[in-house]
Coordinates of C-alpha atoms in Angstrom, one line a residue:
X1 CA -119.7 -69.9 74.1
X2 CA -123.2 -70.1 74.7
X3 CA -126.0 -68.2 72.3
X4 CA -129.3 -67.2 74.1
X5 CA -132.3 -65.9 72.9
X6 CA -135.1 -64.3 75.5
X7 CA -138.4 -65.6 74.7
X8 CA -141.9 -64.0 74.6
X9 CA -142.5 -65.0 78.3
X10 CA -140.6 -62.8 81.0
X11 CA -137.2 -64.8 82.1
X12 CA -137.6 -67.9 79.6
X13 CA -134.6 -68.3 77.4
X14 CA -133.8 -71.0 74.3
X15 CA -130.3 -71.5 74.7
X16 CA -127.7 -72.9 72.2
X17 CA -125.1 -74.7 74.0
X18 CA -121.4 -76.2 72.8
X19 CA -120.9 -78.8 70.6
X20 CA -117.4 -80.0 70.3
X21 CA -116.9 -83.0 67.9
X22 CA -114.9 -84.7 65.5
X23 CA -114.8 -88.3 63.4
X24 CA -115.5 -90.2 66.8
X25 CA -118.5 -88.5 67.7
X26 CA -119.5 -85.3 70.4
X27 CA -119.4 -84.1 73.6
X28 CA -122.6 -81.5 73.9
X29 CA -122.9 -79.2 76.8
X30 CA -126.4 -80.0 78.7
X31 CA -126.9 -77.3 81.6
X32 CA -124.6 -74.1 82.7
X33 CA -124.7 -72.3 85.7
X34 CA -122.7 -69.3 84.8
X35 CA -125.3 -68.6 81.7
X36 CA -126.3 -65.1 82.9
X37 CA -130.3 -64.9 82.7
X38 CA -133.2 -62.9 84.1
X39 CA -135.3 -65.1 86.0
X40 CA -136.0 -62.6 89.1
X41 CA -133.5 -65.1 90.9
X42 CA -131.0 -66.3 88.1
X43 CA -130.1 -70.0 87.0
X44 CA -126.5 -68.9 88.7
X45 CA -126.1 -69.7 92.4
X46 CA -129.1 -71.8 92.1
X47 CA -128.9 -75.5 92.7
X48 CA -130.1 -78.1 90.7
X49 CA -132.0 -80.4 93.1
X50 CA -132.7 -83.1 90.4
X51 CA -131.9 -84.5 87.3
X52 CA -134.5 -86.4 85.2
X53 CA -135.1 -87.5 81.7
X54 CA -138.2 -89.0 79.8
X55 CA -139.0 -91.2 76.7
X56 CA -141.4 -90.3 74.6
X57 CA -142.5 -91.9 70.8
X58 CA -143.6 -90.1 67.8
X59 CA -146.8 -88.0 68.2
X60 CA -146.9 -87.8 71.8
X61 CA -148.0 -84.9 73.1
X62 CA -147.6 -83.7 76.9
X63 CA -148.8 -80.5 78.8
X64 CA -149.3 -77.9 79.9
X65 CA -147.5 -78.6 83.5
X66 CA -146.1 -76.1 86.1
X67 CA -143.6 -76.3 88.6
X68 CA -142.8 -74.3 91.4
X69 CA -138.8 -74.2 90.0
X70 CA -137.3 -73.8 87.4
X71 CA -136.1 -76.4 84.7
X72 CA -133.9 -76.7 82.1
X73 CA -135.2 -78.6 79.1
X74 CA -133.0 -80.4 76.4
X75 CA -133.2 -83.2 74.0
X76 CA -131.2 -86.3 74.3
X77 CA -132.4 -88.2 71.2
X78 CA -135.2 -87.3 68.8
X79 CA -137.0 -84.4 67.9
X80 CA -139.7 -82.2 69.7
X81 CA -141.8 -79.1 69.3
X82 CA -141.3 -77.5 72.7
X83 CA -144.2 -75.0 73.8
X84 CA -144.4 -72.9 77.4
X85 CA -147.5 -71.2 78.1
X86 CA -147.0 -68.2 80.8
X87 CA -149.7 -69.1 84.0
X88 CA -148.0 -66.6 86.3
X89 CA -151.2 -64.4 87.2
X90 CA -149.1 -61.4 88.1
X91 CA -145.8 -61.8 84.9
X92 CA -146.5 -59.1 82.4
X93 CA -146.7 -62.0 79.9
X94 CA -149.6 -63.7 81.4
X95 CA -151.2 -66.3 79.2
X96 CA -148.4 -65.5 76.2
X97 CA -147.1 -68.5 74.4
X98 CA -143.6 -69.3 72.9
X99 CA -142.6 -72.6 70.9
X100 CA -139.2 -73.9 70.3
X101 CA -138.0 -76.5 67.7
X102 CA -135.6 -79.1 69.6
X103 CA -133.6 -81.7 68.4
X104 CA -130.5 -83.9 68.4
X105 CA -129.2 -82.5 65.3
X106 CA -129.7 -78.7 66.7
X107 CA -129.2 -79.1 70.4
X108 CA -131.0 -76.3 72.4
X109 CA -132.0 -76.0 76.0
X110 CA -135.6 -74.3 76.7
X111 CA -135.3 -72.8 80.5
X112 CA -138.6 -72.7 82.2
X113 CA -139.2 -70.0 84.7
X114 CA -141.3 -70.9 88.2
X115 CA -144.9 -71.1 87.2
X116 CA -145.0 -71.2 83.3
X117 CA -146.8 -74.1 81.8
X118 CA -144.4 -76.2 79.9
X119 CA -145.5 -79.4 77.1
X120 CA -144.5 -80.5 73.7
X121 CA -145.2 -82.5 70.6
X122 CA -142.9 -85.5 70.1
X123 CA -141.7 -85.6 66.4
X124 CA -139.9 -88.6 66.8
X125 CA -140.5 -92.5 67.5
X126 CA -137.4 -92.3 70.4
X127 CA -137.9 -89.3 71.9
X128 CA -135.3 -88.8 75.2
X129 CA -135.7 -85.2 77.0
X130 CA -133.2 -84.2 79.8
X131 CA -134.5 -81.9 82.5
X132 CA -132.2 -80.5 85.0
X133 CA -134.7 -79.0 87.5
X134 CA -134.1 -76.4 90.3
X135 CA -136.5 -78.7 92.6
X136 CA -137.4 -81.9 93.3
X137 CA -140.6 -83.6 91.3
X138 CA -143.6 -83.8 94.0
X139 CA -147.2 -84.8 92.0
X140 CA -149.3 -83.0 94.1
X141 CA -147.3 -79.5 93.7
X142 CA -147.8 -79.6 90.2
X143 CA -150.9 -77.1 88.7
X144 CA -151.5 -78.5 85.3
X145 CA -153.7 -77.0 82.3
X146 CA -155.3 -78.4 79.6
X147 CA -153.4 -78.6 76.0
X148 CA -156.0 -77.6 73.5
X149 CA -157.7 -75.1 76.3
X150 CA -160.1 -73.3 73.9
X151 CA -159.5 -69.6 76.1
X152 CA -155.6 -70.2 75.5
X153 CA -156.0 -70.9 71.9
X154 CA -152.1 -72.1 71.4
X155 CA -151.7 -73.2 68.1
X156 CA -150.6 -76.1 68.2
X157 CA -150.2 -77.4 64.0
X158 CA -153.8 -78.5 63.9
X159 CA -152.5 -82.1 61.9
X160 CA -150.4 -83.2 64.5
X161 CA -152.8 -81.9 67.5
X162 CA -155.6 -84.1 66.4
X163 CA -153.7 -87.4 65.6
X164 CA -151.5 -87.0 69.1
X165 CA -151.3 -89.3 71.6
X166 CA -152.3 -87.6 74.9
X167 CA -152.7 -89.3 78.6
X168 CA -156.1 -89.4 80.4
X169 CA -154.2 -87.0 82.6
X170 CA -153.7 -84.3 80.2
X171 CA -156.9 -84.7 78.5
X172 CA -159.1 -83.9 81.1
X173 CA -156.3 -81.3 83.3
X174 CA -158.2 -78.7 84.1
X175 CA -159.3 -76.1 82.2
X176 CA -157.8 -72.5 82.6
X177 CA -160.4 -70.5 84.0
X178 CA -160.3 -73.6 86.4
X179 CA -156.6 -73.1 87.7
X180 CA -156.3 -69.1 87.3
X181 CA -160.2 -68.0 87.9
X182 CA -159.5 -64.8 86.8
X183 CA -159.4 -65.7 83.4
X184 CA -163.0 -66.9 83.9
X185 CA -164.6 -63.9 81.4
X186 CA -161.9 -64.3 78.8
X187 CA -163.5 -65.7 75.3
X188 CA -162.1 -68.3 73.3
X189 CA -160.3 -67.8 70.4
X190 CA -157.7 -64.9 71.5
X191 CA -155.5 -64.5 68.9
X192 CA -151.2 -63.2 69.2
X193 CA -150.1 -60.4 67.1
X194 CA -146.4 -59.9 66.5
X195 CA -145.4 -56.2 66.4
X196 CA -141.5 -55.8 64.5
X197 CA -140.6 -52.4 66.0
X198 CA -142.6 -52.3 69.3
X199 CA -140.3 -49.2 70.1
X200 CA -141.5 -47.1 67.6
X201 CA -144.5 -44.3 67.5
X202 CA -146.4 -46.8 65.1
X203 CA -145.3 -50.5 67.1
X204 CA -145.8 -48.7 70.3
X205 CA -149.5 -47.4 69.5
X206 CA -150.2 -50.9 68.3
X207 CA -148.6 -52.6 71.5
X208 CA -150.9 -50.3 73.2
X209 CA -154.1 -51.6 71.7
X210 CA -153.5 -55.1 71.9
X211 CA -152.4 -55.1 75.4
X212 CA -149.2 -56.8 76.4
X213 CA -151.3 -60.6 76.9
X214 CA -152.2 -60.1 72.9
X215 CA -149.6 -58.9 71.6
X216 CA -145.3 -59.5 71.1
X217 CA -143.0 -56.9 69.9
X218 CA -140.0 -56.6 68.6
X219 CA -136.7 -54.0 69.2
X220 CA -133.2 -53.8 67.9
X221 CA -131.1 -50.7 68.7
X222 CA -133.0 -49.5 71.5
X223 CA -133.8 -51.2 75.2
X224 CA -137.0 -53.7 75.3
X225 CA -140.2 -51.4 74.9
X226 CA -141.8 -53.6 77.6
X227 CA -141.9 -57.0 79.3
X228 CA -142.1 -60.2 76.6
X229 CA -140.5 -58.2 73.7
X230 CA -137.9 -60.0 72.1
X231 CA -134.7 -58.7 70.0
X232 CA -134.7 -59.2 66.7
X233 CA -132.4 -57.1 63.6
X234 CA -134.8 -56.7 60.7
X235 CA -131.0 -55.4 58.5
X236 CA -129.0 -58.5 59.6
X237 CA -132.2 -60.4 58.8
X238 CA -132.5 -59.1 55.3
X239 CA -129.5 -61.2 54.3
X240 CA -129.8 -63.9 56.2
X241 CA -134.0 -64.8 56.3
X242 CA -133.2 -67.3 58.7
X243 CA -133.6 -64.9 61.4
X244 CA -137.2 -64.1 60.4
X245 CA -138.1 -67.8 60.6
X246 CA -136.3 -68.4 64.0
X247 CA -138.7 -65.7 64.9
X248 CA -142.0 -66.9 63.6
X249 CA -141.1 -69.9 65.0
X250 CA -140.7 -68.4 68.3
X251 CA -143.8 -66.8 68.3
X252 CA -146.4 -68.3 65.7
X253 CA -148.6 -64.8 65.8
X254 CA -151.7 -64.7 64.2
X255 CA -151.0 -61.6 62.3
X256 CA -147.2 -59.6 62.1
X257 CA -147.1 -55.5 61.1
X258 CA -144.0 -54.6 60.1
X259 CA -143.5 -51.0 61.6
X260 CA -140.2 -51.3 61.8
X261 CA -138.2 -49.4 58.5
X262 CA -135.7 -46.7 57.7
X263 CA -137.7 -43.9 58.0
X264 CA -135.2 -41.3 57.4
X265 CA -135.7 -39.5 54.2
X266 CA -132.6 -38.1 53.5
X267 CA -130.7 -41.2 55.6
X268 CA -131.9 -43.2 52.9
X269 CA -130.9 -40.8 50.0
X270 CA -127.5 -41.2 51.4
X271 CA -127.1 -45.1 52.5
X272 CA -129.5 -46.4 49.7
X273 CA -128.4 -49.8 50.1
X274 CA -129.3 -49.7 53.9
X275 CA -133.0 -48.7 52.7
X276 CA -133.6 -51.5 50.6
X277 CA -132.4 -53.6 53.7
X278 CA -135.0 -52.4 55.8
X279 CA -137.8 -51.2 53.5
X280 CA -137.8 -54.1 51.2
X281 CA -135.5 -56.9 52.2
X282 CA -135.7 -57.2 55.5
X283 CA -139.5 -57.0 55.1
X284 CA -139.7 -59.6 52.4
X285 CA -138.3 -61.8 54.7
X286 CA -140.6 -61.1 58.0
X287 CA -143.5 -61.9 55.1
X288 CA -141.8 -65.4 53.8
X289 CA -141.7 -66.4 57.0
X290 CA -145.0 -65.7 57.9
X291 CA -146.5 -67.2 55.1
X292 CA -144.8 -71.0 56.2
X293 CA -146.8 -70.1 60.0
X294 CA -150.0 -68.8 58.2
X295 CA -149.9 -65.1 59.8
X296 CA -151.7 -62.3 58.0
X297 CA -149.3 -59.6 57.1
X298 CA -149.6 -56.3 57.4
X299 CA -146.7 -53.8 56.1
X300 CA -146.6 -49.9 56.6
X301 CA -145.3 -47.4 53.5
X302 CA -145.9 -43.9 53.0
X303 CA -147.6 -41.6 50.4
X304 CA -143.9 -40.8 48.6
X305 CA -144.5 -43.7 46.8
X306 CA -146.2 -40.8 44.7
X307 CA -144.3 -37.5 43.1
X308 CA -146.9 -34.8 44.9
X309 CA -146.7 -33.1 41.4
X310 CA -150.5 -32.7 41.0
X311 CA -151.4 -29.6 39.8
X312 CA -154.5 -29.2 42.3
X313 CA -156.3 -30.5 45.2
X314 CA -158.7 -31.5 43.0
X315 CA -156.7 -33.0 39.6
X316 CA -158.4 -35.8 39.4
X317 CA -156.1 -37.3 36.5
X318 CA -153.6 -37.7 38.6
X319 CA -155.8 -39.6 41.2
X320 CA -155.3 -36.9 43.3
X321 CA -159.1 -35.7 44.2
X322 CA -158.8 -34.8 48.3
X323 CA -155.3 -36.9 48.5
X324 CA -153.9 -39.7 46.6
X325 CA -156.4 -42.8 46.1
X326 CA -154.7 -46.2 46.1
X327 CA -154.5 -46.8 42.4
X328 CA -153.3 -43.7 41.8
X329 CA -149.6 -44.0 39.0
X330 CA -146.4 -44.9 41.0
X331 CA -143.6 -42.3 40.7
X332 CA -141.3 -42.3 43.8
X333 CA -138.9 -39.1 43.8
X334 CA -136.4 -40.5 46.3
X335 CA -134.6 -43.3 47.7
X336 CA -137.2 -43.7 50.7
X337 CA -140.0 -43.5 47.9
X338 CA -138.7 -46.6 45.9
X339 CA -137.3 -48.9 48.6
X340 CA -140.8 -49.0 50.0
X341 CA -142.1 -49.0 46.4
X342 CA -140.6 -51.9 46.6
X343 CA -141.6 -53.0 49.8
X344 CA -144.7 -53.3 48.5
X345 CA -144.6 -55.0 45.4
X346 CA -142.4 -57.8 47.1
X347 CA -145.1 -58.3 49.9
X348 CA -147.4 -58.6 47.7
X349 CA -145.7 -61.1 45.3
X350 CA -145.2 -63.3 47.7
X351 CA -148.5 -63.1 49.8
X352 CA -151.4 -61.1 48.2
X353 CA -153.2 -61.6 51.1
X354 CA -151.0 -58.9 52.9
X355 CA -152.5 -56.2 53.8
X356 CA -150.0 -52.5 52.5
X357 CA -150.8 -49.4 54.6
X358 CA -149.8 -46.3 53.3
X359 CA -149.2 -43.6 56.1
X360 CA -147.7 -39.8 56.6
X361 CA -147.1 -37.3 59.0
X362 CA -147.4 -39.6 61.7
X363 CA -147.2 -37.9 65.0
X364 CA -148.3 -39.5 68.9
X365 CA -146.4 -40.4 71.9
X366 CA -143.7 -42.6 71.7
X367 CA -140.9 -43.6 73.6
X368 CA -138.1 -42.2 72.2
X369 CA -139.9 -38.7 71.6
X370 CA -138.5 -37.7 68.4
X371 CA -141.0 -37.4 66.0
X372 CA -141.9 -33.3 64.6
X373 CA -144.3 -32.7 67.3
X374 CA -142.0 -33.7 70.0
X375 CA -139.5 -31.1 68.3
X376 CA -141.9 -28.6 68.2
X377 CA -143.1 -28.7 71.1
X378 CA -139.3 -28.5 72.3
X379 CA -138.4 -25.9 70.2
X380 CA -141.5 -23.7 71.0
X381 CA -140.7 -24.0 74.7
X382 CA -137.4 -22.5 74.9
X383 CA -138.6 -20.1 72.7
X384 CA -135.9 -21.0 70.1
X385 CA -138.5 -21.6 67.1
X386 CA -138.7 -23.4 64.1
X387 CA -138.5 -23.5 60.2
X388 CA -140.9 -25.5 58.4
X389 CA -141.6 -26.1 54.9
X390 CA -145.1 -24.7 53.7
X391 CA -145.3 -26.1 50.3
X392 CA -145.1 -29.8 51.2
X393 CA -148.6 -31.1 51.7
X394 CA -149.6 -34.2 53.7
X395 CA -152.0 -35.4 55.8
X396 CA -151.2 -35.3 59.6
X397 CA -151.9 -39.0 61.0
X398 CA -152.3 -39.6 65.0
X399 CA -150.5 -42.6 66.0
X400 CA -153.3 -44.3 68.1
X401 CA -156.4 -44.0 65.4
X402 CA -153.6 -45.2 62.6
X403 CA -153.2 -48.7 65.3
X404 CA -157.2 -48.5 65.5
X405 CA -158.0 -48.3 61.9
X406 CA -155.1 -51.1 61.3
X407 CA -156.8 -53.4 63.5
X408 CA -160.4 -52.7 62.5
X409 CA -158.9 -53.7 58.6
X410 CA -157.2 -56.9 59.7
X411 CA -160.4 -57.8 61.7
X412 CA -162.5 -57.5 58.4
X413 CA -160.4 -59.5 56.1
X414 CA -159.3 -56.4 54.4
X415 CA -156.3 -57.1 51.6
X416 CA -154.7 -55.6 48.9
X417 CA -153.1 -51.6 49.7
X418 CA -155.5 -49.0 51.6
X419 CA -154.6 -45.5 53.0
X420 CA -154.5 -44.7 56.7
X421 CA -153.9 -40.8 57.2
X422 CA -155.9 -37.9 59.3
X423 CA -158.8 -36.8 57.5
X424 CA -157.4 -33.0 57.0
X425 CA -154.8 -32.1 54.4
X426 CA -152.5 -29.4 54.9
X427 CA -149.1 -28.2 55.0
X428 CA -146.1 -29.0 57.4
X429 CA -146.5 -25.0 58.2
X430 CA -150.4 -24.9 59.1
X431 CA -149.9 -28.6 61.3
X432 CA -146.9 -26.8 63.2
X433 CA -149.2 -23.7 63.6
X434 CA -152.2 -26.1 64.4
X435 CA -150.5 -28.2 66.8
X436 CA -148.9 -25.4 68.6
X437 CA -152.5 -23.3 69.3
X438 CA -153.5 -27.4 70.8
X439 CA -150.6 -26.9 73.0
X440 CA -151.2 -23.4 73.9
X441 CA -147.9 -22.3 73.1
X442 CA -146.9 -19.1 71.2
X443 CA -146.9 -19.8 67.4
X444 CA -144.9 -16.8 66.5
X445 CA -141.6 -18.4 66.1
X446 CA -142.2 -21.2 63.5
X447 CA -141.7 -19.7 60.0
X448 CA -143.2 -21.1 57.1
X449 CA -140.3 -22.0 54.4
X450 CA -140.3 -22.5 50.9
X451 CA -138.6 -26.6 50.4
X452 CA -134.8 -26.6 48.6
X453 CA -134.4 -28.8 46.4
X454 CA -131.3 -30.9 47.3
X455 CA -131.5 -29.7 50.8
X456 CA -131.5 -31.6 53.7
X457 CA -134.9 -31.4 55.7
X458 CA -133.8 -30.5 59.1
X459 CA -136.4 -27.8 60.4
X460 CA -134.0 -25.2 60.8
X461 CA -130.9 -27.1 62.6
X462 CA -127.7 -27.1 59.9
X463 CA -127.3 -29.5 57.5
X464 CA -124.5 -29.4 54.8
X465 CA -124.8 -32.8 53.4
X466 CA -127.3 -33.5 50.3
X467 CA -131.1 -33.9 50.8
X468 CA -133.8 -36.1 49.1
X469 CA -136.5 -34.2 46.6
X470 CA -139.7 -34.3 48.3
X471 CA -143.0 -34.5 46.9
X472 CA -144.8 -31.5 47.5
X473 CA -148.5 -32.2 47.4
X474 CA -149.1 -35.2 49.0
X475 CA -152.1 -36.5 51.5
X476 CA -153.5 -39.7 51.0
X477 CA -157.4 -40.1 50.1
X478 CA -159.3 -42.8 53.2
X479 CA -162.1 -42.9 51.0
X480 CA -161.7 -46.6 50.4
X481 CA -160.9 -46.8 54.2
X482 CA -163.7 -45.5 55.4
X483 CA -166.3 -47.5 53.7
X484 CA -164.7 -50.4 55.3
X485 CA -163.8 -49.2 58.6
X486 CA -166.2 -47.9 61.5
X487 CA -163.0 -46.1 63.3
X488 CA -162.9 -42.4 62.1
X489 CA -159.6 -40.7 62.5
X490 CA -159.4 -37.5 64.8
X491 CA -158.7 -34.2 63.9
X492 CA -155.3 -32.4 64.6
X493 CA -156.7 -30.6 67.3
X494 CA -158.5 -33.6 68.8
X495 CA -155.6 -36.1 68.7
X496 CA -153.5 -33.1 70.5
X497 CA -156.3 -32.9 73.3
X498 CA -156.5 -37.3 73.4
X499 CA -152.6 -37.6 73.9
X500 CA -152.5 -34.7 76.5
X501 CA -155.5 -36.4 78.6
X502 CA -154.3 -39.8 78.0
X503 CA -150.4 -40.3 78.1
X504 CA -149.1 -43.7 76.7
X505 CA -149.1 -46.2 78.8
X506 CA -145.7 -48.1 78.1
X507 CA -143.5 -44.6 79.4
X508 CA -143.8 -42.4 76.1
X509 CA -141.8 -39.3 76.6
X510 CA -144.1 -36.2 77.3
X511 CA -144.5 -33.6 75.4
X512 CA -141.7 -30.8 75.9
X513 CA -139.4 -33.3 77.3

C-alpha cells in the first residue's frame, strides 16, 4: 500500500510506492490513480496525457519550471535532490519551498501541483527521471524562474550549487519579481522557520509572526493549523529519530522552535516515561537533525526547572532577586520539571548554539482554547466560578510578545538559556482576578486556594488521582533579556486589551467560547 507524506506546498505529496521483489529482481509501482490527494482536483479521474522521462549526469542541476498540470515525478536510475518551489500567487504557500531525496534504492514519487516550480540536483552520473504528466509538454506554456533567485533564497547545499552544471536556459530564466511582479518589493535573503506544534498557543503565536510564506508548522493529534503545515509525531519520533531527519529534509528551515511538549503537569507525574518522550527525547532528536541541515534551534522549558522554595522575592542566594535569573541552582520538584531539565541539557550537548527559553503562565489566543484564561473566562461567564491557588507565584507571559521576543533573540545571535516571561510577578489568584477586571467580568466567584500537596491542579473541577508538587514561588527574571532585546513584554492588562482588539488570525477560539 502506498505511504504519503503532504509537503510544505498546498496539494504536493512525496509518495512511497510498492516494491515487490525477490532473487530475480523488482517490479516497482511508478504512478496510481486511486492514491487519494488534495490537489483542488485530485490525481484520481484525471488523465495522464503524457509520459516522459529524462537523462541527466552527476551535478546537473535543472529549474525552477512550471506547468499548467500536474506531474508525477520518480526516479528510474540514479539519485536526485528533488526541490518544488510554490509560484501560485494566490496558494497559501506562495514562494515556500520543499526538497525531497530520490533514488533507485528508495523509490519515491514527488507530485507536482499546477503552477509550482519544480528542479533538482542530479547526484548521480546516470540519472533517468520518469514524469507522468496530467498534460502534454508545450515550450511556450511553460513560466520558468531562476534557480539561485536571490529573493527566493532556496538553499540549495551551497557545494553542489556552485560546481553544477546548469543550461544557458536556466541560468538566465527570469528572475522572480520578473514572472510574479508582485514580489517586486520583497528583499533577498528571506529565510524559512520550522514551527513543531503550529497548533499550539506558543507555535500558533509564532506562525502568526512569521506569516505563512516564512514560516512551516508542524501538528500531530489535532487537524492542520493552516495551509502548508505538515504532520509530524514528535513521541513516535523520539524512538525512531528518523522521522526528525525525514522532516528537516523536507523542509531545510533556517531556524526550528520546538513548542511542541507534554505540558501537562500532573499528566507527566503520572505517564513519566511519556514526558521524557516529548520533553527530552523527542526534542533531542528535532535538534540532531537540525544540526546535519545547519538550523538554529530554539527549544521552550519552563521555570519548574527550579523548586520556588525561595524564602523572599528578594533572596538573592537563591538567584531569586524579582524572579529566577538563568544561572540560578537546578532543583526540579516534579516529573514535568526534570524531563525538560533534561530537555535542556540534551540540546545543549549536542548544539550549544541552541538557543533554551524558559517560559510560564503562558496565556493568548489559540486554537484549541484551553489554556487558564480561556477557562476563566468560561467559568466566569456562566457564573459557575473558579478555585485558584494563591501561593504559587509566576509570571503571566502573553503568547504574541513571548513569539516577538523569540524572534528578536534569534535575530541577534542570541545562545545559551534566557528567560522570556511578563514583566509582573504574581500569583495564579491576583492574574485570575487581574484578567477578569480586563474582561469586565465579575471577579467575585474565583477564590483564592491554598495548593495541596499531592493534589491534582484542576481549578476546582474533581480530581481523585495523584498530583505533581509544585513550586510555589516562581517568576522568571528578563533582566538578561532585556538588555538584549528591544521588544518589551506587555502587561496583564495590556495583553488582555491586544488580544480583544486584535483576534488571531489563523481561527483562535474567542474568548468565552
Amino acid at each position: 500500500m502506498a505511504q504519503r507524506w503532504p509537503l510544505p506546498i498546498q496539494g504536493a505529496y512525496y509518495i512511497l510506492l510498492p516494491r515487490y521483489g525477490d532473487e530475480r529482481g523488482y517490479m516497482q509501482e511508478s504512478f496510481r490513480t486511486d492514491t487519494k490527494l488534495d490537489l483542488g482536483d485530485t490525481v484520481e479521474g484525471q488523465p495522464s496525457h503524457q509520459i516522459a522521462w529524462s537523462k541527466s549526469c552527476k551535478g546537473v542541476l535543472r529549474g525552477f519550471h512550471t506547468s499548467p498540470y500536474y506531474k508525477a515525478v520518480s526516479i528510474l536510475s540514479g539519485s536526485i535532490l528533488d526541490v518544488l518551489v510554490d509560484l501560485r500567487p494566490h496558494s497559501p504557500t506562495y514562494l515556500k519551498y520543499a526538497f525531497m531525496n530520490l533514488s533507485e534504492e528508495e523509490p519515491g514519487e514527488v507530485i507536482v501541483p499546477p503552477g509550482v516550480g519544480h528542479g533538482f540536483l542530479s547526484r548521480s552520473d546516470d540519472t533517468r527521471m520518469l514524469y507522468v504528466q496530467g498534460g502534454v509538454y508545450k515550450p511556450e506554456q511553460e513560466v520558468n524562474v531562476r534557480w539561485n533567485d536571490a529573493v527566493l533564497n532556496v538553499p540549495w547545499p551551497k557545494e553542489e550549487a556552485d560546481a553544477a552544471l546548469v543550461s544557458a536556459k536556466d541560468s538566465t530564466s527570469a528572475l522572480l519579481s520578473e514572472a510574479r511582479p508582485d514580489t517586486a518589493t520583497l528583499k533577498p535573503g528571506r529565510r524559512i522557520s520550522l514551527v513543531i506544534g503550529a497548533s499550539g498557543q506558543v507555535g500558533g503565536a509564532l506562525c502568526e509572526l512569521l506569516t505563512d510564506a516564512r514560516c512551516v508548522g508542524t501538528y500531530c493529534a489535532n487537524a492542520a493549523p493552516r495551509p502548508g503545515c505538515v504532520p509530524f509525531d514528535m513521541d513516535a519520533a523520539a524512538d525512531n529519530p528518523k522521522l526528525a531527519e525525514q522532516l528537516l529534509s523536507f523542509v531545510r528551515p533556517a531556524v526550528v522552535y520546538i513548542c511542541a511538549g507534554f505540558t501537562w503537569v500532573d499528566g507527566c507525574e503520572r505517564d513519566v516515561e511519556k514526558a521524557q518522550r516529548l520533553n527530552h527525547r523527542g526534542p533531542l532528536a528535532v535538534a540532531q537533525a537540525a544540526k546535519v541541515y545547519g538550523a538554529k534551534v530554539v527549544f521552550y522549558s519552563t521555570d519548574y526547572v527550579f523548586d520556588g522554595r525561595a524564602a523572599s522575592m528578594t533572596d538573592d542566594a537563591a538567584g531569586y532577586a524579582n524572579g529566577y535569573v538563568e544561572t540560578a541552582p537546578l532543583n526540579p520538584l516534579n516529573v514535568y520539571g526534570k524531563s525538560k531539565v533534561d530537555g535542556e541539557t540534551a540540546i545543549l550537548q549536542c548544539d550549544p548554539s541552541a538557543l533554551i527559553l524558559r517560559t510560564t503562565v503562558v496565556y493568548g489566543p489559540e486554537m484549541q482554547g484551553k489554556n487558564f484564561v480561556y477557562q476563566l473566562a468560561r467559568r466566569l461567564a456562566d457564573a459557575s466560578g473558579m478555585s485558584v491557588p494563591n501561593d504559587q507565584v509566576g509570571s503571566p507571559t502573553y503568547n504574541r510578545d513571548l513569539a516577538a521576543i523569540s524572534a528578536e533573540l534569534v535575530e541577534k545571535g542570541a545562545t545559551g538559556i534566557y528567560n522570556v516571561v511578563g514583566e509582573e510577578i504574581m500569583d495564579r489568584y491576583a492574574f485570575a482576578v487581574e484578567v477578569a477586571s480586563a474582561l469586565g467580568l465579575d471577579s467575585s466567584t474565583v477564590k483564592g486556594t491554598e495548593t495541596v500537596a499531592g493534589a491534582a491542579q484542576t481549578f476546582g473541577k474533581a480530581d481523585a488521582q495523584v498530583g505533581a508538587e509544585r513550586p510555589l514561588r516562581c517568576g522568571l527574571s528578563m533582566e538578561k533579556t532585556l538588555a538584549v532585546v528591544s521588544h518589551r513584554p506587555r502587561s496583564v492588562r495590556d495583553a488582555i486589551a491586544h488580544w480583544k482588539a486584535t483576534p488571531f488570525a489563523a481561527g483562535a477560539k474567542e474568548l468565552g467560547s
